[in-house]
PDB file of C-alpha atoms in Angstrom:
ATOM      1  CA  UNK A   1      40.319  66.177-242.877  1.00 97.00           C
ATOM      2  CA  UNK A   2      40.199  62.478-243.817  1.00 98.00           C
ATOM      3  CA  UNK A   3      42.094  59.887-242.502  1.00 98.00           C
ATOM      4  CA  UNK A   4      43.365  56.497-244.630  1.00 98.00           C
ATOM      5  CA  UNK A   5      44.871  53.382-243.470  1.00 98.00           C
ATOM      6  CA  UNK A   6      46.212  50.176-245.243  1.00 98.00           C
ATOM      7  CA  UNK A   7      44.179  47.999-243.555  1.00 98.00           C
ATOM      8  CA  UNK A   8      45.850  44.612-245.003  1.00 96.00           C
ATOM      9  CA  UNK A   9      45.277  45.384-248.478  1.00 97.00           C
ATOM     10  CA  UNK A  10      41.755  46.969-247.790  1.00 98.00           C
ATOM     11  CA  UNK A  11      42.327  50.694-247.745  1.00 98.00           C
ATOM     12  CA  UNK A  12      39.981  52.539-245.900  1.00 98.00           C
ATOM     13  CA  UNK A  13      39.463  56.372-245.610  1.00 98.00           C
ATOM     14  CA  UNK A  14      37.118  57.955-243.720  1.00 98.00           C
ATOM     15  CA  UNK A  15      36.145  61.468-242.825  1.00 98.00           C
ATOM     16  CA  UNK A  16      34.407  63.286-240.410  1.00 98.00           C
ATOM     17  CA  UNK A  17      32.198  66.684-240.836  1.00 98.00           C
ATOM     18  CA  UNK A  18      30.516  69.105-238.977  1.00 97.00           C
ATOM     19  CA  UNK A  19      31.358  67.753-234.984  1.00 98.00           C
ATOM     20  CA  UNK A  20      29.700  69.903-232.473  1.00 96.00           C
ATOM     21  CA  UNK A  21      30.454  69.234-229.152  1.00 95.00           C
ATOM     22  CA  UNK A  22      27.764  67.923-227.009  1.00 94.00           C
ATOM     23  CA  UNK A  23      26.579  67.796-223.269  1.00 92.00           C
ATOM     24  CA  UNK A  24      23.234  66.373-222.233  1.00 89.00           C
ATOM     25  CA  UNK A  25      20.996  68.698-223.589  1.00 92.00           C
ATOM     26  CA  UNK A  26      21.666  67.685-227.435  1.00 92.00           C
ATOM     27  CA  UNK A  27      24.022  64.248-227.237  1.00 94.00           C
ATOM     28  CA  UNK A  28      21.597  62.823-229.473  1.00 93.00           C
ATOM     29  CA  UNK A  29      20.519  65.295-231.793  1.00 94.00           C
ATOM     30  CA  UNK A  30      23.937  66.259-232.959  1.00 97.00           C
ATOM     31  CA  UNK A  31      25.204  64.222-236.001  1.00 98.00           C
ATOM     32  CA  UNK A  32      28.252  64.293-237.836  1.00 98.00           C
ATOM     33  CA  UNK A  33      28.386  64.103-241.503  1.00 98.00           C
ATOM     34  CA  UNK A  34      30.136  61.275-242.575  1.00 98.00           C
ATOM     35  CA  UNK A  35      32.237  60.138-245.639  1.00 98.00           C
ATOM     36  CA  UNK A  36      33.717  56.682-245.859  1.00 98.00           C
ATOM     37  CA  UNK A  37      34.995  53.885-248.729  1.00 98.00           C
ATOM     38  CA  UNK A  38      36.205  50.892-248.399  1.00 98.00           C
ATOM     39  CA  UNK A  39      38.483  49.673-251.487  1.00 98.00           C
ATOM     40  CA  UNK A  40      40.667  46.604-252.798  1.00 98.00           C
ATOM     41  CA  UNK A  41      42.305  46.165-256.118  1.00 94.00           C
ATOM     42  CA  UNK A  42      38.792  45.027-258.544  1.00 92.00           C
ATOM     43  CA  UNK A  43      36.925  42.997-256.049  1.00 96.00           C
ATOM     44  CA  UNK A  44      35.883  45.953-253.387  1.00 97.00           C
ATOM     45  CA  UNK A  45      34.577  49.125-253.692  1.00 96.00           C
ATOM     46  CA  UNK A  46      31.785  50.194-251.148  1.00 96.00           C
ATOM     47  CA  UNK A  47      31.301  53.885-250.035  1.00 95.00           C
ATOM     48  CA  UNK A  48      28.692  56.550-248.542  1.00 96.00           C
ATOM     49  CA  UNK A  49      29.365  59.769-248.906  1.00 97.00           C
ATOM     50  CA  UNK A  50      27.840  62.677-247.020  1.00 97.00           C
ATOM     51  CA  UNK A  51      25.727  61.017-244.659  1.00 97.00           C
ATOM     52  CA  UNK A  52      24.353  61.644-241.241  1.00 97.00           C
ATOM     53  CA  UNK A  53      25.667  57.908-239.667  1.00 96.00           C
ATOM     54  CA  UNK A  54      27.504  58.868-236.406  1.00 98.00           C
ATOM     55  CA  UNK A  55      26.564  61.279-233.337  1.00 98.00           C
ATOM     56  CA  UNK A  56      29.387  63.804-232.156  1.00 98.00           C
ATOM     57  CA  UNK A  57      28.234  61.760-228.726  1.00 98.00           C
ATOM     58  CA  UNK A  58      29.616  58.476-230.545  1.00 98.00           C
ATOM     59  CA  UNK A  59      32.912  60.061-231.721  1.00 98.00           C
ATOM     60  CA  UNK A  60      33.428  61.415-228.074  1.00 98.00           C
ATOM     61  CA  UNK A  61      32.404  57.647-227.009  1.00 98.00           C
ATOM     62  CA  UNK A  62      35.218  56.249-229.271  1.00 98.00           C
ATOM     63  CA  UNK A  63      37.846  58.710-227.822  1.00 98.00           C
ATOM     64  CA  UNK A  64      37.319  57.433-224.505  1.00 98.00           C
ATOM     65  CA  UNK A  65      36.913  53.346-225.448  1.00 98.00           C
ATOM     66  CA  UNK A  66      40.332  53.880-227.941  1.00 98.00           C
ATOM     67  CA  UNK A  67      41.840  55.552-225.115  1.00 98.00           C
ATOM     68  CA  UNK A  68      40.747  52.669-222.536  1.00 98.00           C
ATOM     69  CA  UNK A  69      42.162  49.989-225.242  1.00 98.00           C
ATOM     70  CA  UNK A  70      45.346  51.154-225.653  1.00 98.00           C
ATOM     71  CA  UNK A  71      46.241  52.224-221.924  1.00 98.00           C
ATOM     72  CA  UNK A  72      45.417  48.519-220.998  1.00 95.00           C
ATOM     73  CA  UNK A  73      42.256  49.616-218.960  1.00 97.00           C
ATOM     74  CA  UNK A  74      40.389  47.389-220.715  1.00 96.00           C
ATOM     75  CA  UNK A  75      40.088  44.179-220.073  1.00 93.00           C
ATOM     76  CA  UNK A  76      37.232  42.184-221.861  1.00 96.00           C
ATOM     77  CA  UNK A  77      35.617  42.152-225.011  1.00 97.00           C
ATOM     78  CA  UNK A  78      33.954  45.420-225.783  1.00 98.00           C
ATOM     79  CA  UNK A  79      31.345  45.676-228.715  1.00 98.00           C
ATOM     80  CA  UNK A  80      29.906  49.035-229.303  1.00 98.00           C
ATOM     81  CA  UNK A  81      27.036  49.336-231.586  1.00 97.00           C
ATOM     82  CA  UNK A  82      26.119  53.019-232.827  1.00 97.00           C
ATOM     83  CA  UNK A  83      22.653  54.055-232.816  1.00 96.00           C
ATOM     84  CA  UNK A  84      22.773  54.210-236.982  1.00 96.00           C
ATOM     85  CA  UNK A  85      23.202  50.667-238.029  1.00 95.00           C
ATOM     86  CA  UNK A  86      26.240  51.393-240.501  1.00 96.00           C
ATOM     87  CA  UNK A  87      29.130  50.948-238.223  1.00 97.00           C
ATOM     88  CA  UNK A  88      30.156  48.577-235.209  1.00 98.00           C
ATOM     89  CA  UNK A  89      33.536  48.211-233.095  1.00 98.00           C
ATOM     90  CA  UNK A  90      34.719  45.906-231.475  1.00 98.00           C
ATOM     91  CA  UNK A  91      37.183  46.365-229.300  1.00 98.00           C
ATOM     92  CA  UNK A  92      39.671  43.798-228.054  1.00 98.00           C
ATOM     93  CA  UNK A  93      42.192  43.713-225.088  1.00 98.00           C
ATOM     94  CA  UNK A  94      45.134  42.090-224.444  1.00 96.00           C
ATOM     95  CA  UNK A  95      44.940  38.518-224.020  1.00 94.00           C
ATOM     96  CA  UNK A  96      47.077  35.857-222.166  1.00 91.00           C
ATOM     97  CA  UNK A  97      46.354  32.796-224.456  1.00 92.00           C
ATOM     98  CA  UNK A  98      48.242  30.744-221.489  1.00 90.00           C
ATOM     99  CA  UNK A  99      44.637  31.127-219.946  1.00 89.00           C
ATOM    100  CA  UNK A 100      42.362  30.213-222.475  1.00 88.00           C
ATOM    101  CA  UNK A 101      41.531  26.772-222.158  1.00 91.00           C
ATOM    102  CA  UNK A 102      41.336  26.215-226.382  1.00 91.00           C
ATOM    103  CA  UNK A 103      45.321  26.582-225.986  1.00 90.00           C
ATOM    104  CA  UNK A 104      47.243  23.158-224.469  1.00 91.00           C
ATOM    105  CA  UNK A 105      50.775  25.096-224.353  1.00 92.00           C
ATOM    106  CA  UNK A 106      51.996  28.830-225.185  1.00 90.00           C
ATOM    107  CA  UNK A 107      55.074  29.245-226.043  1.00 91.00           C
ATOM    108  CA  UNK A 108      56.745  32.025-223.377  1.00 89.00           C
ATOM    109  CA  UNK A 109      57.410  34.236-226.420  1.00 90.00           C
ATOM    110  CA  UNK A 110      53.845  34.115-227.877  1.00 89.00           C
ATOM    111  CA  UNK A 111      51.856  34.039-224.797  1.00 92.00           C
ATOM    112  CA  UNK A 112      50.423  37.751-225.455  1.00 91.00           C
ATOM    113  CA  UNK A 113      48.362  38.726-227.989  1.00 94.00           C
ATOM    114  CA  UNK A 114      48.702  42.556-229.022  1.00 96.00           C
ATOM    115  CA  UNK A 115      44.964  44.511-228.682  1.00 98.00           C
ATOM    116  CA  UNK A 116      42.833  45.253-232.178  1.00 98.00           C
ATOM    117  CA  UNK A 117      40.038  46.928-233.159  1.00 98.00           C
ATOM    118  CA  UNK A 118      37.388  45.034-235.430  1.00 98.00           C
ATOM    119  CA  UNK A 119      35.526  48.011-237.358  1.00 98.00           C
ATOM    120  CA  UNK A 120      32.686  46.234-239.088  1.00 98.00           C
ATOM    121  CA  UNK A 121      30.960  48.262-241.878  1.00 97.00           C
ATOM    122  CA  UNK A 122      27.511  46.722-242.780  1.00 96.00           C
ATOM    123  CA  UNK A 123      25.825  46.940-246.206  1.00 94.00           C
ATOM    124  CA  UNK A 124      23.249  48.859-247.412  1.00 88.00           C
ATOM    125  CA  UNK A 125      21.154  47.811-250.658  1.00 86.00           C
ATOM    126  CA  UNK A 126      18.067  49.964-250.469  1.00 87.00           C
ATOM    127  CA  UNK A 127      18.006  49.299-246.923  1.00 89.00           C
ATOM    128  CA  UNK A 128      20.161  47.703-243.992  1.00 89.00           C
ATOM    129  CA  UNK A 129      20.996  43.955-245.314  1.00 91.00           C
ATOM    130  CA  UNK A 130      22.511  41.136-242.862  1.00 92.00           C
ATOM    131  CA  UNK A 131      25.878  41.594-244.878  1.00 96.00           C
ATOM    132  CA  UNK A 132      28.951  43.291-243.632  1.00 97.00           C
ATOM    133  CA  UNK A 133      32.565  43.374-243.923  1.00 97.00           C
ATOM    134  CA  UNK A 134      34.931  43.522-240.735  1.00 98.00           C
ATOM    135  CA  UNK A 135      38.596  44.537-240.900  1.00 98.00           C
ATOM    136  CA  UNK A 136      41.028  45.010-238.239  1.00 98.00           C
ATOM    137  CA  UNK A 137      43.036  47.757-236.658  1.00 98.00           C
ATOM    138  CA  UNK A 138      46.443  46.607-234.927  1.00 98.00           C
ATOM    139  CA  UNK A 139      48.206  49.346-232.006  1.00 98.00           C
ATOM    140  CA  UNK A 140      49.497  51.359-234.649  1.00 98.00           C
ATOM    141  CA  UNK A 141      46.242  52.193-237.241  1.00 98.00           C
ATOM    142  CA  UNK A 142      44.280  52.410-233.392  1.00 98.00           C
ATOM    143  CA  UNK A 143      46.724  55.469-232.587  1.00 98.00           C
ATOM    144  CA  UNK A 144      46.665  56.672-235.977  1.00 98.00           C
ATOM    145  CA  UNK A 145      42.470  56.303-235.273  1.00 98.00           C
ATOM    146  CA  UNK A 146      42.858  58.243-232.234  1.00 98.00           C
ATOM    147  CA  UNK A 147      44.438  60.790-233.326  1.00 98.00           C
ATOM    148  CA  UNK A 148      42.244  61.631-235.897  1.00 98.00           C
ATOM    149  CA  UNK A 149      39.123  61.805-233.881  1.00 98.00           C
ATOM    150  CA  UNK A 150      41.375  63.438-231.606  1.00 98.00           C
ATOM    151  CA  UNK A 151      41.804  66.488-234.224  1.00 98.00           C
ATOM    152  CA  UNK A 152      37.853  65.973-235.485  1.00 98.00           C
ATOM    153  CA  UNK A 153      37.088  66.673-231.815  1.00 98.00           C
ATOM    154  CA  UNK A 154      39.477  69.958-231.206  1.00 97.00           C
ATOM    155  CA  UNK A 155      41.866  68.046-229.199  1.00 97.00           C
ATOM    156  CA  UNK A 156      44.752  67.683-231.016  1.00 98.00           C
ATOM    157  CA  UNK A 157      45.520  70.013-234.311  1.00 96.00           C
ATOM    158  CA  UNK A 158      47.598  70.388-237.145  1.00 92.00           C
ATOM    159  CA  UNK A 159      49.115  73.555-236.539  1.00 93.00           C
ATOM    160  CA  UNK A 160      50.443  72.739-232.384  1.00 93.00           C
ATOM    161  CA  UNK A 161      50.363  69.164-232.388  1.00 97.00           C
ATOM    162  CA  UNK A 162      53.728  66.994-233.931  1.00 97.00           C
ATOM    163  CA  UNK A 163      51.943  63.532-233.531  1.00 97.00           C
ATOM    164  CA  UNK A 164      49.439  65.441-236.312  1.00 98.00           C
ATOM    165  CA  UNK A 165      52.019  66.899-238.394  1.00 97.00           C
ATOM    166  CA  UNK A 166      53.827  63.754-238.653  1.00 98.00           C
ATOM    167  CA  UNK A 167      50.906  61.384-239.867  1.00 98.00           C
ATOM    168  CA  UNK A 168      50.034  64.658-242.321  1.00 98.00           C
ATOM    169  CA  UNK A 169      53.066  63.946-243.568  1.00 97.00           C
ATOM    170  CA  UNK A 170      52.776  60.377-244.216  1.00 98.00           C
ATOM    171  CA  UNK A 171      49.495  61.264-246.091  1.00 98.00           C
ATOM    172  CA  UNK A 172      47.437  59.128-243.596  1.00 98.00           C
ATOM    173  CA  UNK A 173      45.940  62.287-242.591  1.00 98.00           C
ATOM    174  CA  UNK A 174      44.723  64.827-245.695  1.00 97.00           C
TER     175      UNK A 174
END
């Protein structure tokens, strides 16, 4: 099953293959195969396809952090690096920007800033290069994320679960 989200005019899909789940005997011998492409109109087009890039231990990792994020439980700046160099999140709570000191007033109405989730892909050219390209996940794509790992894991599936069915039927699940 992939998933694909409109990411701002950068559409990404990404898929997930072969997640076992783990326990401390084999957390970190246990990869996932992974398919991903990032694409925009003429100027983008980057994508790996069948490759060992994320641990079943990672995807049970992201559950967990997405889950934190969007319940609120988080409250600073989370950056979680997987062990393969391909992928990095950043995960970002809710903020008051009445108490950040780079803001002199907030208006009542715009004193909260929504969480987001800054998936940064980096570049490969023969080998890992200092070049990447972040985009950004508001609430909504984050759920959509969840859920998806959600059914990669056995957690949520097609067949029981309506949150699934629904985004099936959008086509941002396939």
């Amino acid at each position: 099953m992939w998933i694909k989200l409109n990411l701002d005019g950068i559409v990404l899909s990404f898929r997930v293959k072969r997640y076992i789940k783990t326990d401390n005997s084999n957390w970190d011998t246990t990869w996932c195969c992974v398919d991903f492409c990032l694409e925009s109109k003429s100027w983008l087009k980057y994508e790996v396809r069948n490759d060992e890039i994320l641990l079943a231990s990672e995807i049970d990792s992201l559950i967990g952090m997405l889950e934190n994020l969007l319940s609120d439980r988080q409250t600073e700046q989370i950056e979680y690096q997987c062990i393969e160099p391909d992928f990095s999140f950043v995960f970002n709570p809710k903020k008051d920007l009445s108490l950040d000191p780079n803001y002199e007033y907030v208006s009542p109405e715009d004193r909260f800033v929504d969480i987001d989730l800054q998936w940064k892909v980096f570049f490969w050219n023969g080998g890992l290069t200092d070049n990447y390209i972040s985009v950004t996940l508001n609430r909504t794509e984050i759920e959509y994320f969840l859920v998806y790992l959600k059914v990669i894991a056995g957690d949520l599936s097609e067949e029981n679960d309506d949150i699934v069915k629904q985004l099936i039927k959008k086509n941002i699940l396939y």
